[in-house]
PDB file of C-alpha atoms in Angstrom:
ATOM      1  CA  MET A   1       0.076   0.000  -0.003  1.00 51.00           C
ATOM      2  CA  GLY A   2       3.185   1.925   0.533  1.00 52.00           C
ATOM      3  CA  ASN A   3       3.551   2.072  -3.051  1.00 53.00           C
ATOM      4  CA  ASN A   4       0.442   3.470  -4.341  1.00 51.00           C
ATOM      5  CA  LYS A   5       1.131   6.436  -2.072  1.00 50.00           C
ATOM      6  CA  GLU A   6       4.637   6.526  -3.436  1.00 47.00           C
ATOM      7  CA  LYS A   7       2.733   6.756  -7.457  1.00 47.00           C
ATOM      8  CA  ARG A   8       0.237   8.809  -6.760  1.00 45.00           C
ATOM      9  CA  SER A   9       3.120  11.530  -5.313  1.00 43.00           C
ATOM     10  CA  ARG A  10       5.507  11.311  -8.016  1.00 46.00           C
ATOM     11  CA  THR A  11       2.968  11.673 -10.520  1.00 43.00           C
ATOM     12  CA  LYS A  12       2.388  15.199 -12.112  1.00 44.00           C
ATOM     13  CA  ALA A  13      -0.884  16.610 -11.974  1.00 42.00           C
ATOM     14  CA  LYS A  14      -2.461  17.405 -15.265  1.00 42.00           C
ATOM     15  CA  LYS A  15      -2.147  20.641 -15.865  1.00 42.00           C
ATOM     16  CA  LEU A  16      -5.476  22.279 -17.267  1.00 36.00           C
ATOM     17  CA  PRO A  17      -5.479  24.130 -20.058  1.00 39.00           C
ATOM     18  CA  GLU A  18      -5.951  28.300 -19.636  1.00 40.00           C
ATOM     19  CA  PRO A  19      -9.439  29.098 -20.308  1.00 39.00           C
ATOM     20  CA  GLN A  20      -8.953  31.620 -23.592  1.00 43.00           C
ATOM     21  CA  GLN A  21      -9.579  35.385 -22.878  1.00 42.00           C
ATOM     22  CA  GLU A  22     -12.889  36.206 -23.971  1.00 41.00           C
ATOM     23  CA  GLU A  23     -11.928  40.094 -26.530  1.00 48.00           C
ATOM     24  CA  GLU A  24     -13.139  42.945 -25.192  1.00 51.00           C
ATOM     25  CA  GLU A  25     -15.143  43.814 -27.856  1.00 54.00           C
ATOM     26  CA  ASN A  26     -16.959  40.623 -27.670  1.00 72.00           C
ATOM     27  CA  ARG A  27     -18.401  42.069 -24.508  1.00 74.00           C
ATOM     28  CA  CYS A  28     -21.910  42.555 -24.859  1.00 80.00           C
ATOM     29  CA  PHE A  29     -24.854  43.812 -22.324  1.00 77.00           C
ATOM     30  CA  GLY A  30     -27.337  41.248 -21.371  1.00 81.00           C
ATOM     31  CA  GLU A  31     -30.014  40.264 -18.739  1.00 83.00           C
ATOM     32  CA  TYR A  32     -30.513  36.824 -16.833  1.00 88.00           C
ATOM     33  CA  LYS A  33     -33.196  35.141 -14.780  1.00 91.00           C
ATOM     34  CA  CYS A  34     -32.480  32.399 -12.644  1.00 93.00           C
ATOM     35  CA  ARG A  35     -35.285  29.614 -12.819  1.00 93.00           C
ATOM     36  CA  LYS A  36     -34.339  28.887  -9.362  1.00 94.00           C
ATOM     37  CA  CYS A  37     -34.747  31.865  -7.328  1.00 94.00           C
ATOM     38  CA  ASN A  38     -36.698  34.088  -9.882  1.00 92.00           C
ATOM     39  CA  ARG A  39     -33.821  36.501  -9.340  1.00 88.00           C
ATOM     40  CA  HIS A  40     -32.912  39.285 -12.092  1.00 85.00           C
ATOM     41  CA  TRP A  41     -30.578  41.004 -13.026  1.00 82.00           C
ATOM     42  CA  CYS A  42     -28.222  43.399 -15.624  1.00 78.00           C
ATOM     43  CA  SER A  43     -24.645  42.642 -16.420  1.00 78.00           C
ATOM     44  CA  GLY A  44     -22.280  44.563 -18.959  1.00 73.00           C
ATOM     45  CA  ASN A  45     -19.924  42.002 -18.607  1.00 77.00           C
ATOM     46  CA  THR A  46     -21.720  39.355 -20.669  1.00 83.00           C
ATOM     47  CA  TRP A  47     -20.706  37.336 -23.855  1.00 81.00           C
ATOM     48  CA  PRO A  48     -22.546  35.060 -25.937  1.00 78.00           C
ATOM     49  CA  ASN A  49     -22.934  31.662 -24.947  1.00 82.00           C
ATOM     50  CA  LYS A  50     -21.123  32.125 -21.501  1.00 87.00           C
ATOM     51  CA  GLY A  51     -23.471  32.081 -18.732  1.00 90.00           C
ATOM     52  CA  GLN A  52     -23.190  34.021 -15.063  1.00 91.00           C
ATOM     53  CA  GLN A  53     -23.675  32.399 -11.758  1.00 91.00           C
ATOM     54  CA  CYS A  54     -26.528  33.350  -9.873  1.00 90.00           C
ATOM     55  CA  LYS A  55     -25.797  35.095  -6.422  1.00 88.00           C
ATOM     56  CA  LYS A  56     -28.336  33.440  -4.182  1.00 91.00           C
ATOM     57  CA  CYS A  57     -28.574  29.813  -6.063  1.00 91.00           C
ATOM     58  CA  HIS A  58     -24.851  30.035  -7.909  1.00 92.00           C
ATOM     59  CA  ILE A  59     -26.533  27.936 -10.667  1.00 94.00           C
ATOM     60  CA  ILE A  60     -24.968  28.896 -13.655  1.00 94.00           C
ATOM     61  CA  ILE A  61     -27.654  31.006 -16.490  1.00 92.00           C
ATOM     62  CA  LEU A  62     -27.565  31.830 -20.120  1.00 92.00           C
ATOM     63  CA  PRO A  63     -28.446  35.146 -20.738  1.00 90.00           C
ATOM     64  CA  TYR A  64     -31.951  36.293 -22.019  1.00 86.00           C
ATOM     65  CA  ASN A  65     -31.319  39.218 -24.237  1.00 82.00           C
ATOM     66  CA  VAL A  66     -28.126  40.018 -25.469  1.00 83.00           C
ATOM     67  CA  VAL A  67     -27.396  43.640 -27.038  1.00 79.00           C
ATOM     68  CA  GLU A  68     -23.551  43.886 -28.516  1.00 76.00           C
ATOM     69  CA  ASN A  69     -22.063  47.517 -26.295  1.00 66.00           C
ATOM     70  CA  GLU A  70     -21.834  50.110 -30.153  1.00 61.00           C
ATOM     71  CA  LYS A  71     -18.279  50.888 -29.634  1.00 58.00           C
ATOM     72  CA  PRO A  72     -17.278  55.068 -29.455  1.00 51.00           C
ATOM     73  CA  GLN A  73     -15.512  56.413 -32.016  1.00 50.00           C
ATOM     74  CA  LYS A  74     -12.323  58.062 -30.442  1.00 59.00           C
ATOM     75  CA  GLU A  75     -12.223  60.396 -27.197  1.00 73.00           C
ATOM     76  CA  ASN A  76     -15.896  61.693 -27.816  1.00 80.00           C
ATOM     77  CA  ARG A  77     -18.590  62.693 -26.271  1.00 84.00           C
ATOM     78  CA  CYS A  78     -20.908  59.846 -25.752  1.00 86.00           C
ATOM     79  CA  PHE A  79     -24.437  58.905 -24.641  1.00 88.00           C
ATOM     80  CA  GLY A  80     -23.924  56.314 -21.467  1.00 88.00           C
ATOM     81  CA  GLU A  81     -25.991  54.254 -19.676  1.00 89.00           C
ATOM     82  CA  TYR A  82     -25.163  53.071 -16.384  1.00 92.00           C
ATOM     83  CA  LYS A  83     -26.148  50.920 -13.139  1.00 91.00           C
ATOM     84  CA  CYS A  84     -24.313  51.126 -10.191  1.00 91.00           C
ATOM     85  CA  PRO A  85     -24.169  47.743  -8.433  1.00 89.00           C
ATOM     86  CA  LYS A  86     -23.912  48.890  -4.903  1.00 89.00           C
ATOM     87  CA  CYS A  87     -27.618  50.591  -4.745  1.00 93.00           C
ATOM     88  CA  ASN A  88     -28.812  49.070  -8.143  1.00 91.00           C
ATOM     89  CA  ARG A  89     -29.599  52.616  -9.235  1.00 93.00           C
ATOM     90  CA  HIS A  90     -30.012  53.850 -13.037  1.00 93.00           C
ATOM     91  CA  TRP A  91     -29.343  56.469 -15.582  1.00 93.00           C
ATOM     92  CA  SER A  92     -28.366  57.103 -18.336  1.00 90.00           C
ATOM     93  CA  SER A  93     -26.267  60.512 -20.225  1.00 89.00           C
ATOM     94  CA  GLY A  94     -25.402  62.287 -23.105  1.00 88.00           C
ATOM     95  CA  ASN A  95     -22.044  63.962 -20.562  1.00 88.00           C
ATOM     96  CA  SER A  96     -20.549  60.547 -21.235  1.00 89.00           C
ATOM     97  CA  TRP A  97     -16.776  59.551 -22.029  1.00 86.00           C
ATOM     98  CA  PRO A  98     -14.560  56.432 -23.002  1.00 82.00           C
ATOM     99  CA  ASN A  99     -13.349  55.431 -20.484  1.00 81.00           C
ATOM    100  CA  LYS A 100     -14.799  58.348 -17.552  1.00 87.00           C
ATOM    101  CA  GLY A 101     -17.114  57.090 -14.853  1.00 90.00           C
ATOM    102  CA  GLN A 102     -19.705  59.375 -13.382  1.00 93.00           C
ATOM    103  CA  GLN A 103     -20.123  59.587  -9.474  1.00 94.00           C
ATOM    104  CA  CYS A 104     -23.747  57.084  -8.169  1.00 94.00           C
ATOM    105  CA  LYS A 105     -25.932  60.466  -6.863  1.00 92.00           C
ATOM    106  CA  LYS A 106     -26.880  57.881  -4.411  1.00 94.00           C
ATOM    107  CA  CYS A 107     -23.672  55.446  -2.801  1.00 92.00           C
ATOM    108  CA  LEU A 108     -21.051  58.327  -4.271  1.00 92.00           C
ATOM    109  CA  LYS A 109     -19.436  55.238  -6.350  1.00 92.00           C
ATOM    110  CA  ASN A 110     -17.474  55.389  -9.332  1.00 92.00           C
ATOM    111  CA  ILE A 111     -19.095  53.287 -12.117  1.00 91.00           C
ATOM    112  CA  LEU A 112     -18.011  53.248 -15.514  1.00 89.00           C
ATOM    113  CA  PRO A 113     -20.898  52.440 -18.410  1.00 87.00           C
ATOM    114  CA  TYR A 114     -22.005  49.508 -19.337  1.00 83.00           C
ATOM    115  CA  ASN A 115     -22.983  50.472 -22.518  1.00 82.00           C
ATOM    116  CA  MET A 116     -21.911  53.527 -25.471  1.00 83.00           C
ATOM    117  CA  MET A 117     -23.540  54.357 -27.900  1.00 82.00           C
ATOM    118  CA  PRO A 118     -22.382  57.375 -30.638  1.00 82.00           C
ATOM    119  CA  LEU A 119     -24.734  60.605 -30.075  1.00 83.00           C
ATOM    120  CA  LYS A 120     -27.526  61.271 -32.493  1.00 79.00           C
ATOM    121  CA  PRO A 121     -26.953  64.792 -33.757  1.00 76.00           C
ATOM    122  CA  LYS A 122     -28.842  66.930 -33.956  1.00 71.00           C
ATOM    123  CA  LYS A 123     -31.610  67.782 -37.172  1.00 70.00           C
ATOM    124  CA  LYS A 124     -31.533  71.344 -37.785  1.00 66.00           C
ATOM    125  CA  ASN A 125     -35.432  72.471 -37.010  1.00 65.00           C
ATOM    126  CA  GLU A 126     -34.586  70.732 -33.790  1.00 63.00           C
ATOM    127  CA  ASP A 127     -34.839  73.816 -31.215  1.00 62.00           C
ATOM    128  CA  VAL A 128     -32.464  72.590 -27.811  1.00 60.00           C
ATOM    129  CA  ASP A 129     -34.786  70.761 -24.876  1.00 62.00           C
ATOM    130  CA  VAL A 130     -35.746  73.935 -22.285  1.00 54.00           C
ATOM    131  CA  ASN A 131     -36.684  71.318 -19.426  1.00 61.00           C
ATOM    132  CA  ARG A 132     -32.875  69.624 -19.986  1.00 70.00           C
ATOM    133  CA  LYS A 133     -31.472  68.747 -16.323  1.00 76.00           C
ATOM    134  CA  PRO A 134     -28.182  70.372 -15.363  1.00 80.00           C
ATOM    135  CA  HIS A 135     -25.235  68.271 -15.905  1.00 82.00           C
ATOM    136  CA  PRO A 136     -23.594  67.509 -12.646  1.00 85.00           C
ATOM    137  CA  ARG A 137     -20.546  68.117 -12.949  1.00 87.00           C
ATOM    138  CA  HIS A 138     -19.238  67.377  -9.194  1.00 87.00           C
ATOM    139  CA  LEU A 139     -20.856  63.932  -9.781  1.00 88.00           C
ATOM    140  CA  CYS A 140     -18.436  63.425 -14.031  1.00 90.00           C
ATOM    141  CA  GLN A 141     -15.153  62.364 -14.078  1.00 87.00           C
ATOM    142  CA  LYS A 142     -13.989  64.169 -16.881  1.00 87.00           C
ATOM    143  CA  CYS A 143     -15.621  67.385 -15.107  1.00 89.00           C
ATOM    144  CA  LYS A 144     -12.948  66.694 -12.577  1.00 88.00           C
ATOM    145  CA  GLU A 145     -10.115  65.884 -13.855  1.00 88.00           C
ATOM    146  CA  LEU A 146     -10.083  68.732 -16.533  1.00 89.00           C
ATOM    147  CA  GLY A 147     -11.397  71.271 -13.693  1.00 90.00           C
ATOM    148  CA  TYR A 148     -13.803  73.079 -16.044  1.00 90.00           C
ATOM    149  CA  TYR A 149     -16.775  71.516 -17.171  1.00 87.00           C
ATOM    150  CA  CYS A 150     -16.546  68.548 -19.972  1.00 86.00           C
ATOM    151  CA  ARG A 151     -18.780  70.661 -22.885  1.00 80.00           C
ATOM    152  CA  GLU A 152     -15.949  72.644 -23.337  1.00 78.00           C
ATOM    153  CA  SER A 153     -13.579  70.240 -24.212  1.00 66.00           C
ATOM    154  CA  ASP A 154     -16.015  68.870 -26.881  1.00 62.00           C
TER     155      ASP A 154
END
């Protein structure tokens, strides 16, 4: 019996193949619903045909709705969609910048957008929206870094 233990310790463990790293450009936005506990969540870190683990049941769930993220051109201002993972607050902003976050108004955590789309140009006969909310500069990472209103660098 002592020989079996020696043989086991001498045999090298099989090295598992390293998982292929998904390309950033294939990342999507996905919606999930656990069939066991009915928990619903959304994620900007979704890849087609890859599941995520339900935090309550710990089972792997495939997304039921997957939308490709549109990649903005260069460093231009974009329309961004945000979701705070801490307090689940959702918001969107026409003052979003690639690789720049906005602070959540509730918990003040800096959040990167889960989806960004190029801004659509206004039509010539389209007026400025007078009901538009002012941009909260104190919550904008780009404004803080520049030291002035980020739209001025646009």
